[in-house]
mmCIF file of C-alpha atoms in Angstrom:
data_model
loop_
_atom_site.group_PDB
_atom_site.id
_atom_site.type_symbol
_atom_site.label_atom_id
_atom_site.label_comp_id
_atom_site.label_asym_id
_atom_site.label_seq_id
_atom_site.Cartn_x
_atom_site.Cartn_y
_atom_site.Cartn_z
ATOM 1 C CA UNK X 27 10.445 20.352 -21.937
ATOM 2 C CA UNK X 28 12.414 21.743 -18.840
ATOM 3 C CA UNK X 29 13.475 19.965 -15.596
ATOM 4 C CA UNK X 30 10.474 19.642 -14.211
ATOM 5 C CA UNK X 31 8.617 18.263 -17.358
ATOM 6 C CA UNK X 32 11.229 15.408 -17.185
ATOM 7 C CA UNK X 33 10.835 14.774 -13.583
ATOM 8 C CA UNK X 34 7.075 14.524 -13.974
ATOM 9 C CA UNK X 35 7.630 11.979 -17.058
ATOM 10 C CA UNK X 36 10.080 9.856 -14.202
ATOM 11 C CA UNK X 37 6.869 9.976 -12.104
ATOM 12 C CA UNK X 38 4.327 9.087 -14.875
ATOM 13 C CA UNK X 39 6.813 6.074 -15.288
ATOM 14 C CA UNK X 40 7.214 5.067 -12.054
ATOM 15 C CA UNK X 41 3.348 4.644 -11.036
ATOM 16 C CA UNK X 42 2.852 2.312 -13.851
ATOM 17 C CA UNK X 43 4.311 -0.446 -11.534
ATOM 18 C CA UNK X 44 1.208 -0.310 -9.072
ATOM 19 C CA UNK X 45 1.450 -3.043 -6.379
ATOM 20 C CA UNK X 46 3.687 -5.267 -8.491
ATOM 21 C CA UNK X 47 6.717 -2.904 -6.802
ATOM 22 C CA UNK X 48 6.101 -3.624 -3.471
ATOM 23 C CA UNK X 49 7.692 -3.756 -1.072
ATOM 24 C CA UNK X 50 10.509 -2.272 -2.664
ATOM 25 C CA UNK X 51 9.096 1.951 -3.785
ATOM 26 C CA UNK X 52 7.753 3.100 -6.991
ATOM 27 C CA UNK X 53 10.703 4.656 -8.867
ATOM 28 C CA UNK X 54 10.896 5.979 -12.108
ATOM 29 C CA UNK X 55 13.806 7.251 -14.424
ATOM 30 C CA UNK X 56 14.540 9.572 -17.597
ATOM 31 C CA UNK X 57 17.756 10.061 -19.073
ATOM 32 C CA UNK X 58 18.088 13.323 -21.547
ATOM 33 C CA UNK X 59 21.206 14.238 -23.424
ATOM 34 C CA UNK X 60 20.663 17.335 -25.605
ATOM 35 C CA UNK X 61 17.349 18.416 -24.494
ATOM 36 C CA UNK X 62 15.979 14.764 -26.097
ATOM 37 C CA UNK X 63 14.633 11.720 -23.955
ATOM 38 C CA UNK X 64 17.687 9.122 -24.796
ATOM 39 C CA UNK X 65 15.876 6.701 -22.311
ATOM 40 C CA UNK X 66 13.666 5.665 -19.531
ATOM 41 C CA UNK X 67 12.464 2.871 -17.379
ATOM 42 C CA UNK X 68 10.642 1.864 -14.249
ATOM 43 C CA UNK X 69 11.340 -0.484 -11.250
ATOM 44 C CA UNK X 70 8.765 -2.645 -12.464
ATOM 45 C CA UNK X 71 8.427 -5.887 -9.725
ATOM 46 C CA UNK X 72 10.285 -6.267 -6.494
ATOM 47 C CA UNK X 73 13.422 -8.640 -7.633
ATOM 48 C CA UNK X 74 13.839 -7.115 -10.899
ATOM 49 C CA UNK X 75 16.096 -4.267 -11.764
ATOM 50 C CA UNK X 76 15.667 -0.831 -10.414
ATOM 51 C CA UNK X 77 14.327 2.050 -12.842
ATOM 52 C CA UNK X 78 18.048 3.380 -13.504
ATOM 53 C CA UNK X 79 19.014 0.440 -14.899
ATOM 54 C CA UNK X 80 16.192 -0.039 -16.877
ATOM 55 C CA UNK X 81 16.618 3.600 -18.338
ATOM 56 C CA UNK X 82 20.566 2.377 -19.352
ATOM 57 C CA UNK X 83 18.742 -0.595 -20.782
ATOM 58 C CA UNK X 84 16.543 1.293 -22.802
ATOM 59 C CA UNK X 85 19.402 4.482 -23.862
ATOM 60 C CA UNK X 86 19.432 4.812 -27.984
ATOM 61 C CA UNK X 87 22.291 6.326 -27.586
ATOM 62 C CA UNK X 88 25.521 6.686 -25.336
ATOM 63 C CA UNK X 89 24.599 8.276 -22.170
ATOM 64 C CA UNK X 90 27.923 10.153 -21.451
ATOM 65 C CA UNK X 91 27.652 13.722 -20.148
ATOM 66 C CA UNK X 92 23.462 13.172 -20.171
ATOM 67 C CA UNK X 93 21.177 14.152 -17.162
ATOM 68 C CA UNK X 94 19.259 11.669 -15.247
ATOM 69 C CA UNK X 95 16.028 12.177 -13.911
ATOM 70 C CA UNK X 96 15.397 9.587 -11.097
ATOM 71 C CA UNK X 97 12.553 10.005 -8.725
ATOM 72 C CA UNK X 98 14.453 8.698 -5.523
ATOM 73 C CA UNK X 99 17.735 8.954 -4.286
ATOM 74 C CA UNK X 100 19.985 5.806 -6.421
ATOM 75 C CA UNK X 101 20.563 2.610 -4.248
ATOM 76 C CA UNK X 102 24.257 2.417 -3.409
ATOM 77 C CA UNK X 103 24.645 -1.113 -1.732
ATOM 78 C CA UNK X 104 23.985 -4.782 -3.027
ATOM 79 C CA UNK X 105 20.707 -6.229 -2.305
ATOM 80 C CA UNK X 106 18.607 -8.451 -4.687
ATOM 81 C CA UNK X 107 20.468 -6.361 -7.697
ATOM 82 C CA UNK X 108 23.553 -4.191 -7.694
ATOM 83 C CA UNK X 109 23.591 -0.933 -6.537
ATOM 84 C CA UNK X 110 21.885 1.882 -9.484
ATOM 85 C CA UNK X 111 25.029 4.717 -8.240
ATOM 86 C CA UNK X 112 27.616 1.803 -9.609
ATOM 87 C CA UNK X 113 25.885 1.681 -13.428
ATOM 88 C CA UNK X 114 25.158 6.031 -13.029
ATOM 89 C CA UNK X 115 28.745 6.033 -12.590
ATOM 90 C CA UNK X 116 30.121 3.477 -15.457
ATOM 91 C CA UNK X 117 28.258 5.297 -17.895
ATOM 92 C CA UNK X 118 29.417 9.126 -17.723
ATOM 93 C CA UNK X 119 26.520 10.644 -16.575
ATOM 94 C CA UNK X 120 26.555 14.387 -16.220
ATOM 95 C CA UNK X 121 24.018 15.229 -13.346
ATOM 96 C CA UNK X 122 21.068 13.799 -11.707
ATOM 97 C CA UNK X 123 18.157 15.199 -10.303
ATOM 98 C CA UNK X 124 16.381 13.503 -7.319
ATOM 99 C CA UNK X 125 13.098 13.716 -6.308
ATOM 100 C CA UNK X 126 12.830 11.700 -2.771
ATOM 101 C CA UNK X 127 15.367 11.306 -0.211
ATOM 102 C CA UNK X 128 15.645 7.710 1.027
ATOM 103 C CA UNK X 129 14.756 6.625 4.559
ATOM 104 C CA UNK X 130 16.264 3.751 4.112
ATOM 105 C CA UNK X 131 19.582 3.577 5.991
ATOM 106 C CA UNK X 132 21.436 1.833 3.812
ATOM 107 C CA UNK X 133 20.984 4.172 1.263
ATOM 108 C CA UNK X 134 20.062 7.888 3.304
ATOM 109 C CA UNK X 135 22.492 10.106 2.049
ATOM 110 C CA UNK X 136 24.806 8.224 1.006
ATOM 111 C CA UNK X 137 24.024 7.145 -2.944
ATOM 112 C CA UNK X 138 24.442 10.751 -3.376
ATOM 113 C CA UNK X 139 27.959 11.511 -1.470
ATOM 114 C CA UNK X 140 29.209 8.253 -3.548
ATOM 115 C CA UNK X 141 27.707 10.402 -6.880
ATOM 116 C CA UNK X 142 29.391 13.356 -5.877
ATOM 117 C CA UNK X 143 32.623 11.804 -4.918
ATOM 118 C CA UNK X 144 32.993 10.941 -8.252
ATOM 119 C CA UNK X 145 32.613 14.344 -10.170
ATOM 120 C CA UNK X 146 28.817 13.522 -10.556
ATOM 121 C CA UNK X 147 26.733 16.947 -10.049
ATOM 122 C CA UNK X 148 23.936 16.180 -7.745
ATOM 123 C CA UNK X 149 20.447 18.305 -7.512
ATOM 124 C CA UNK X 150 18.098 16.838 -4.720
ATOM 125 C CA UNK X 151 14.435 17.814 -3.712
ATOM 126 C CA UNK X 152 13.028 18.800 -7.391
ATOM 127 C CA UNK X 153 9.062 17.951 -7.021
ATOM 128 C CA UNK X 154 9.958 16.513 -4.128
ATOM 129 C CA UNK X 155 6.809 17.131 -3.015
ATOM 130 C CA UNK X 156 5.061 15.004 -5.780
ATOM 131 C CA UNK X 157 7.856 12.337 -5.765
ATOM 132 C CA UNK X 158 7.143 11.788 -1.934
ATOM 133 C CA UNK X 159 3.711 11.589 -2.593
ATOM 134 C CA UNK X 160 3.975 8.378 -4.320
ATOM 135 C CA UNK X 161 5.475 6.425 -1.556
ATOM 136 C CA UNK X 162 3.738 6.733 1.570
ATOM 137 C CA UNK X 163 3.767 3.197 1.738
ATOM 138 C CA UNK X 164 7.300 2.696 1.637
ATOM 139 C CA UNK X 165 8.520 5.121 3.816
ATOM 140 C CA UNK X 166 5.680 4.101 6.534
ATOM 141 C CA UNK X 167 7.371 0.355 6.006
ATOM 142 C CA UNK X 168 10.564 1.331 6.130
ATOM 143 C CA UNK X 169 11.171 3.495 8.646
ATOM 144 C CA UNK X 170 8.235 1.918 11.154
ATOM 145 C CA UNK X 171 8.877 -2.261 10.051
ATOM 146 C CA UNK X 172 4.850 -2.187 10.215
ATOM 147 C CA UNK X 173 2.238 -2.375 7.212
ATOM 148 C CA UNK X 174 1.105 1.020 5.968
ATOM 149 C CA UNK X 175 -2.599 0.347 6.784
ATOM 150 C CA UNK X 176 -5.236 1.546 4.837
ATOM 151 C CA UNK X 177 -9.394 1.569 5.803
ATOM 152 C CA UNK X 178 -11.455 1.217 3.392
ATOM 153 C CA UNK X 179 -15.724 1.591 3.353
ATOM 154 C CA UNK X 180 -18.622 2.568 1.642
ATOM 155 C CA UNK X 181 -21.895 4.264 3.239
ATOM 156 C CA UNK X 182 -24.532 5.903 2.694
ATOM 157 C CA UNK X 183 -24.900 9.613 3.112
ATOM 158 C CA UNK X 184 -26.654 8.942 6.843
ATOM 159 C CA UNK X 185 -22.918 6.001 7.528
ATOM 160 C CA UNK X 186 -25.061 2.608 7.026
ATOM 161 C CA UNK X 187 -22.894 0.268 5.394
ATOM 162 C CA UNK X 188 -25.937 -1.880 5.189
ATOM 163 C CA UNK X 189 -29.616 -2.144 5.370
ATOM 164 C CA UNK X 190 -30.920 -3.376 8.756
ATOM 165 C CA UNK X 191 -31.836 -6.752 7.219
ATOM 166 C CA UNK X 192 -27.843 -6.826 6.124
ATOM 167 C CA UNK X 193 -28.408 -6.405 2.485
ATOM 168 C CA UNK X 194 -25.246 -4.031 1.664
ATOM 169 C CA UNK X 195 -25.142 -5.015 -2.565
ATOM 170 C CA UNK X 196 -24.847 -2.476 -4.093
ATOM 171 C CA UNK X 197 -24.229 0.583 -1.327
ATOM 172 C CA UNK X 198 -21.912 2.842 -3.611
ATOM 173 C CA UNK X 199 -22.424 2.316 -8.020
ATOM 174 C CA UNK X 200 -20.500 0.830 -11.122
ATOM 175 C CA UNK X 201 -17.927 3.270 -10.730
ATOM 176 C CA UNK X 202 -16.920 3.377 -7.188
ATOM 177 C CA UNK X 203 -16.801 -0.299 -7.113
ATOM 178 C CA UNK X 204 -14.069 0.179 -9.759
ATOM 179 C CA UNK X 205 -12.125 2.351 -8.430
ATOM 180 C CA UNK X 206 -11.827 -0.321 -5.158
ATOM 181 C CA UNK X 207 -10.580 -2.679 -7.532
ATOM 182 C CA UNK X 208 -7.626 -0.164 -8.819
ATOM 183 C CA UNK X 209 -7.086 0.082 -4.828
ATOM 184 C CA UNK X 210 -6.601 -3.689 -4.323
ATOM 185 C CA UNK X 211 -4.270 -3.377 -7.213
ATOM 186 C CA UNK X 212 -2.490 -1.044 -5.519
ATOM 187 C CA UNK X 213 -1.811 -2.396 -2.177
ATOM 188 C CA UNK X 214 0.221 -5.408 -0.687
ATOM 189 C CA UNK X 215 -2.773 -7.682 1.280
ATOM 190 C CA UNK X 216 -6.804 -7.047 1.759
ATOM 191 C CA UNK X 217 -8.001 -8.135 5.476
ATOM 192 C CA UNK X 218 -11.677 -8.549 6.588
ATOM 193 C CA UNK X 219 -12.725 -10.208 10.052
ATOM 194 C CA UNK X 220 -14.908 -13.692 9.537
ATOM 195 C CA UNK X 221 -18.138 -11.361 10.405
ATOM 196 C CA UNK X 222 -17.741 -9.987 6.885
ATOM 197 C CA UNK X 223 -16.875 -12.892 5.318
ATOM 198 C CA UNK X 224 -19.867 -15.015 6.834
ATOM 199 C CA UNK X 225 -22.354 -12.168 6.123
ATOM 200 C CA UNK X 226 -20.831 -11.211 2.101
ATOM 201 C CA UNK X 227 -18.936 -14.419 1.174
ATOM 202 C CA UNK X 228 -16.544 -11.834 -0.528
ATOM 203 C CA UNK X 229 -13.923 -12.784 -2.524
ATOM 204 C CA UNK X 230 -11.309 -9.867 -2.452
ATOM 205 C CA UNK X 231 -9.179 -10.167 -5.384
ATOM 206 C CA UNK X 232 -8.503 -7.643 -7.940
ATOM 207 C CA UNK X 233 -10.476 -7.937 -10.943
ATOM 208 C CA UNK X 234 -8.602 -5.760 -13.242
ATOM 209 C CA UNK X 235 -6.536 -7.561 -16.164
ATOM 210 C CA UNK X 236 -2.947 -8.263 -15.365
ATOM 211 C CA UNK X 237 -3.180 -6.450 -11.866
ATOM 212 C CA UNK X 238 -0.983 -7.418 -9.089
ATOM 213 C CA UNK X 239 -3.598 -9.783 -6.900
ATOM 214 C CA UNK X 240 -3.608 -8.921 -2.983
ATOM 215 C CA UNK X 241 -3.041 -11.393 -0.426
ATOM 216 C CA UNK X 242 -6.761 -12.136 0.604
ATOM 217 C CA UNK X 243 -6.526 -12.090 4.880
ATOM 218 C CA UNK X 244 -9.515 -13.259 7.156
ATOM 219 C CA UNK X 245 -9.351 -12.249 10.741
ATOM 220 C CA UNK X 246 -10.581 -15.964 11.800
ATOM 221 C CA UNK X 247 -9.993 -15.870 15.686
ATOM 222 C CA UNK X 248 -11.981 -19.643 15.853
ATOM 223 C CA UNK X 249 -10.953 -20.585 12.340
ATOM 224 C CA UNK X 250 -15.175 -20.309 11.965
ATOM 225 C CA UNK X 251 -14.802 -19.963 7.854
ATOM 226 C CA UNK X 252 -16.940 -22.662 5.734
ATOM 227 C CA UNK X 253 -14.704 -24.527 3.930
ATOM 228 C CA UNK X 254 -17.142 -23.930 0.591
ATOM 229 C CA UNK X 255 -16.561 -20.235 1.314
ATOM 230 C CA UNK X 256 -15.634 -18.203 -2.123
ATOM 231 C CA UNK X 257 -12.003 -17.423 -0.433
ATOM 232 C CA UNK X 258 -11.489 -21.270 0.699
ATOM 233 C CA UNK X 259 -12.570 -21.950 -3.127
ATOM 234 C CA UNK X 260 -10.284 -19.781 -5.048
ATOM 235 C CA UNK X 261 -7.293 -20.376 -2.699
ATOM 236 C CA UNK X 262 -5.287 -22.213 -5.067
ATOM 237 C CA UNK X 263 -5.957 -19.394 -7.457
ATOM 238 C CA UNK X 264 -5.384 -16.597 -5.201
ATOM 239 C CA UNK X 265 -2.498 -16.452 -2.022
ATOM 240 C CA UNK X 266 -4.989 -16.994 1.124
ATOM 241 C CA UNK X 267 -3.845 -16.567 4.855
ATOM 242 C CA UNK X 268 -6.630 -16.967 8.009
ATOM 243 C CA UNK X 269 -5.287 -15.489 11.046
ATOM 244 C CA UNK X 270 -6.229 -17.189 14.125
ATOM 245 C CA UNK X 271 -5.922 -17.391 18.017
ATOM 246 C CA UNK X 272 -5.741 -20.840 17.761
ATOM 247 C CA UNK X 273 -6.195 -23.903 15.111
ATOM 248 C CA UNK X 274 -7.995 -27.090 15.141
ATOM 249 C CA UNK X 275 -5.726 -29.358 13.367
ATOM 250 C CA UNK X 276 -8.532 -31.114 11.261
ATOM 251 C CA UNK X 277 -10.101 -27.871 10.145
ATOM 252 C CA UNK X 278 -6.152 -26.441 9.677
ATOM 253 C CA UNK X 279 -5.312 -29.633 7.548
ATOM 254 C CA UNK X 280 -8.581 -29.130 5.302
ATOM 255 C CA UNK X 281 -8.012 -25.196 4.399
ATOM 256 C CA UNK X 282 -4.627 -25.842 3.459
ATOM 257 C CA UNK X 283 -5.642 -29.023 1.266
ATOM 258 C CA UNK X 284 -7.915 -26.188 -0.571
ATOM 259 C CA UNK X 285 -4.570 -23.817 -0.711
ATOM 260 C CA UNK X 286 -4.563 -21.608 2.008
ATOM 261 C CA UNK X 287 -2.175 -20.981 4.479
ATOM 262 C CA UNK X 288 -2.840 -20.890 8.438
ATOM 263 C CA UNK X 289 -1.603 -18.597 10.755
ATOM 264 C CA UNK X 290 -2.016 -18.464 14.474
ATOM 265 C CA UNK X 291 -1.684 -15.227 16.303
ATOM 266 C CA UNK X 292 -1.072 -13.975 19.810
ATOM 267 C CA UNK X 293 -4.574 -13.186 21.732
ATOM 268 C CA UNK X 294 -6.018 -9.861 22.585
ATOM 269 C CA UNK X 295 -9.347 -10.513 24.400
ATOM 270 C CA UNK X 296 -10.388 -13.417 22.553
ATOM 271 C CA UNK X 297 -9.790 -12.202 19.326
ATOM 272 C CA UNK X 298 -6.985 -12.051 17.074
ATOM 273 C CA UNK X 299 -4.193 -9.482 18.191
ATOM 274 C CA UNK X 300 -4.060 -6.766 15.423
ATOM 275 C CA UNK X 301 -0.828 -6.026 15.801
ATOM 276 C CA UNK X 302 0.574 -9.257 16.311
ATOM 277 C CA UNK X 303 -0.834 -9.774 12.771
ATOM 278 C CA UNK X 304 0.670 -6.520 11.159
ATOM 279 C CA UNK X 305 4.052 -7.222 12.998
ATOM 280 C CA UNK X 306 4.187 -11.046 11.264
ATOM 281 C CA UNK X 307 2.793 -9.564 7.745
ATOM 282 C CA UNK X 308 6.018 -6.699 8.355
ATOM 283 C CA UNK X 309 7.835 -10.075 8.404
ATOM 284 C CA UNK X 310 7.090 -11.688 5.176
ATOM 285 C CA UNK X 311 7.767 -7.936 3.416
ATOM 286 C CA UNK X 312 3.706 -7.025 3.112
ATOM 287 C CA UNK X 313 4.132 -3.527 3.308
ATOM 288 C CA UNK X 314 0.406 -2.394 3.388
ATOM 289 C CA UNK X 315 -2.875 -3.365 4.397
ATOM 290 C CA UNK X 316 -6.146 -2.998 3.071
ATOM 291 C CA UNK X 317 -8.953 -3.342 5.515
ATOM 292 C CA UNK X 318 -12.161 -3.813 4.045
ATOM 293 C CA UNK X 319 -14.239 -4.724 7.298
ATOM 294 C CA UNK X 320 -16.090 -4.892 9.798
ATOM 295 C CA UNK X 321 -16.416 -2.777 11.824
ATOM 296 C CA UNK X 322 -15.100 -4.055 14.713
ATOM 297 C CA UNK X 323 -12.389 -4.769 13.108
ATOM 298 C CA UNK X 324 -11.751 -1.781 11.812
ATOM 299 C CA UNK X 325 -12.090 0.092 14.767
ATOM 300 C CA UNK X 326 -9.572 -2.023 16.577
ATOM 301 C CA UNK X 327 -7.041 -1.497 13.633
ATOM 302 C CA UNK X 328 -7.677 2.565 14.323
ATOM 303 C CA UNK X 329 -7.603 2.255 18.395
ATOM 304 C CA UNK X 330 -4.493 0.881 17.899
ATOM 305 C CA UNK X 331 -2.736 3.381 15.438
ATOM 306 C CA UNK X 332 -2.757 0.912 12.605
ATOM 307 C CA UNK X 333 -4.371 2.831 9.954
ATOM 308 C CA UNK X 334 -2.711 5.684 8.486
ATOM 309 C CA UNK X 335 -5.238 6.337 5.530
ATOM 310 C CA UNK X 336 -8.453 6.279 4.847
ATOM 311 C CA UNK X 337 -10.938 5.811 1.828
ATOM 312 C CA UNK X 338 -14.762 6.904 2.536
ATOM 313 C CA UNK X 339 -16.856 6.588 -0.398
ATOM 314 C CA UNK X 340 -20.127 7.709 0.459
ATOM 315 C CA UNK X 341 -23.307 7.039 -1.688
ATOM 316 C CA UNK X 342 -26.336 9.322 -1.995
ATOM 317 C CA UNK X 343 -28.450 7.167 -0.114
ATOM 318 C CA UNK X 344 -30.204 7.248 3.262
ATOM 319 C CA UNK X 345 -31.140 4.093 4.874
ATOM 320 C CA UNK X 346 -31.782 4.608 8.033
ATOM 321 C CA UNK X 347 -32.266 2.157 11.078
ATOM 322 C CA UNK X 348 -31.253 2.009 14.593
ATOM 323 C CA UNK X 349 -29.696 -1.575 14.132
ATOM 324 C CA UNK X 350 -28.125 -0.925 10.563
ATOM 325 C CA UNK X 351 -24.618 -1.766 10.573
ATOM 326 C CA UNK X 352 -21.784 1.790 10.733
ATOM 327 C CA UNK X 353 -18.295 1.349 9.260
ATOM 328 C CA UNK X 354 -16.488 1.407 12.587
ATOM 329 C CA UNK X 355 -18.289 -0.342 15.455
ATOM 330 C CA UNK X 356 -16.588 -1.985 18.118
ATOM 331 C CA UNK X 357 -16.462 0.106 21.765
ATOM 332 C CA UNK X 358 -15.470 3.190 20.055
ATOM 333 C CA UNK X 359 -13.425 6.170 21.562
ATOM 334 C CA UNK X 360 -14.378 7.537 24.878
ATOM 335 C CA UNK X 361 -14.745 11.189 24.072
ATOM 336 C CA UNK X 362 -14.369 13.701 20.849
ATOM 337 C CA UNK X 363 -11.045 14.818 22.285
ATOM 338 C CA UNK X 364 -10.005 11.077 22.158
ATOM 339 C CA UNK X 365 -11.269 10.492 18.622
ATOM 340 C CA UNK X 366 -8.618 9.144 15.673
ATOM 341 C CA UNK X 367 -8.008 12.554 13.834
ATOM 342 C CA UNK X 368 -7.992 13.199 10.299
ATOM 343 C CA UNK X 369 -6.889 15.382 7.909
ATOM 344 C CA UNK X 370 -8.593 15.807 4.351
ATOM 345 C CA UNK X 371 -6.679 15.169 1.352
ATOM 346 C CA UNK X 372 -9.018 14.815 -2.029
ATOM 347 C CA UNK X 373 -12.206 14.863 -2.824
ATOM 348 C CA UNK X 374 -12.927 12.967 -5.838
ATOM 349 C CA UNK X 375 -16.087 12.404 -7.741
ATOM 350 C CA UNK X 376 -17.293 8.769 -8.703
ATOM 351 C CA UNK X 377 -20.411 8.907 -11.078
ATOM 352 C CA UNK X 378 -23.083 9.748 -8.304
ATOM 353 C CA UNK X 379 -20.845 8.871 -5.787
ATOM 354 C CA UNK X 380 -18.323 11.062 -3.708
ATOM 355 C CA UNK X 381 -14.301 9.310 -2.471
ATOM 356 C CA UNK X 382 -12.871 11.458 0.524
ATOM 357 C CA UNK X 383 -9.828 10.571 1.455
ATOM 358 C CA UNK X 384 -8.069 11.004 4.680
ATOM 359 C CA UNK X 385 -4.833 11.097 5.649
ATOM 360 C CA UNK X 386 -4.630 9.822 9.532
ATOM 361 C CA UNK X 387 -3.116 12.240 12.187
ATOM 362 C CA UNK X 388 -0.187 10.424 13.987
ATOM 363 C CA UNK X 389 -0.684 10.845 17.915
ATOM 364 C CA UNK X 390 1.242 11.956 20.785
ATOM 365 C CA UNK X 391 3.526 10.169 22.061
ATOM 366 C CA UNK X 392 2.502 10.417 25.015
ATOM 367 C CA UNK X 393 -1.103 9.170 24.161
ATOM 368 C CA UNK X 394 0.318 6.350 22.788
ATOM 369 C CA UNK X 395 2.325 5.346 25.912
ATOM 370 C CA UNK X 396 -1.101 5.819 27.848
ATOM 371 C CA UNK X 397 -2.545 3.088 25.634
#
């Protein structure tokens, strides 16, 4: 193995945590001594120790004059655990590769000065490229204070998200549907407006075994949501939050006897402000958001720069009809010069259904100041 093959083992590691890290990044670690792997670990849950430590945790053997392989920049001040530079230095090591550079001020820069201060050799930026790539989340959160927001939707090859009657089970097949539930796994909260949950009666928790469960959100501007609904059900089982404009107290006092929580937003033309939402999720530490629908919804959340990916899975399928319901409704975008932009990043095959995935083009600042 050579530096790279360790690195990519630190990444391998670090992406086991899924969205059990957040809102802290995934990190990984590999500690080699002697061209063998004398340890490793993860930053498995946010709280818990960071991957370096778990590595030392881990060593078989002393780590003196070893490499580590870490990939993102060590901590260097106290937060919820002591800093990862403190136990790199206290046990002798050698040199450390980094993969990521951290945005994070407290630690930019400066976890590696502290390394080199004390005889450590330092190499930054190796795959830096593929180390970055699993944290867009974090260093959206971090450096913005906002959710990373992610849209989510499946249509049919002619964009019907449902049949004109509304029947939209199943759009996309067995293994698509999967794959959303590795998504939901992945990310911090899942958000729908009360159209979708009146029409589907979803219940938008992650099915997979032992996977991190979302925090279920309902855009509720009129807290309209049946009480028998399947999220009012399972909140007790699952964290539930319905954002609303405003709250009748006998309807609040009733969803939170069943578990979930109530949360009253500012107003943005009778609705519920999006980014009044995002700004008080950025407050309790949910670093990303999942929205799932509808589509006005969803194209408020892109009108007002709050998505910054996107997942299209798009069954072969037509369906047709004038009144069959698109992914992103709402008023829409003016002109094509006006339009969110996207760039492509994957194309991924799902059974006989196709994932594209878009990475969201950040606009001008001056367009932004215009809206």
């Amino acid at each position: 193995m050579d530096e790279k093959d360790y690195m990519r083992r630190a990444i391998a590691l670090a992406q086991q945590a899924g969205g059990f890290a957040a809102p802290n990044p995934l990190v990984g670690a590999v500690i080699v001594k002697d061209g063998r792997i004398i340890g490793e670990g993860f930053h498995r849950k946010c709280g818990e120790w960071h991957a370096e430590r778990n590595a030392f945790a881990s060593l078989t053997e002393s780590a003196e004059g070893a490499a580590l392989y870490v990939t993102l920049e060590p901590c260097c001040h106290y937060g919820k655990t002591p800093p990862c530079t403190e136990a790199i230095i206290q046990h002798r090591i050698a040199k450390v590769y980094i993969g990521s550079r951290d945005p994070n001020p407290l630690v930019s820069g400066k976890g590696v000065r502290m390394l080199r201060e004390h005889g450590i050799e330092v190499q930054e930026d190796l795959l830096r490229e593929e180390c970055d790539a699993m944290n867009p989340v974090f260093f959206h959160y971090i450096t913005h204070r906002m959710p990373y927001g992610v849209l989510k939707y499946a249509m049919t090859a002619d964009g019907k998200i449902a049949a004109y009657t509304g029947a939209s089970q199943w759009i996309t097949g067995e293994t698509a549907r999967r794959h959303v539930q590795t998504l939901r796994s992945r990310y911090s909260a899942v958000l729908v407006g009360i159209g979708t949950v009146l029409a589907d009666d979803p219940m938008l928790n992650c099915r997979l075994e032992n996977a991190h469960q979302p925090l279920r959100i309902a855009a509720d501007s009129h807290l309209r949501i049946p009480l028998d609904s399947k999220l009012c059900r399972t909140a007790k089982d699952f964290p539930t939050l319905i954002a609303c404009i405003r709250a009748d107290e006998e309807k609040r006092k009733k969803l939170e006897a069943l578990g979930a929580e109530v949360l009253v937003c500012d107003e943005e033309n009778g609705h519920v402000s999006l980014k009044a939402l995002f700004r008080a999720l950025a407050e309790r530490q949910i670093s990303s958001v999942m929205i799932e629908g509808g589509g006005v919804l969803s194209e408020a959340a892109l009108r007002h720069h709050l998505v910054q990916h996107v997942y299209a899975y798009i069954a072969p399928k037509i369906l047709g009809g004038k009144e069959a319901k698109t992914p992103v409704e709402g008023q829409g975008f003016d002109h094509p010069d006006n339009a969110a932009l996207l760039t492509n990043r994957s194309i991924t095959t799902l059974g006989n259904d196709i994932l594209l995935e878009y990475d969201v083009i950040k606009p001008s600042a001056d367009k932004t100041e215009k809206e």
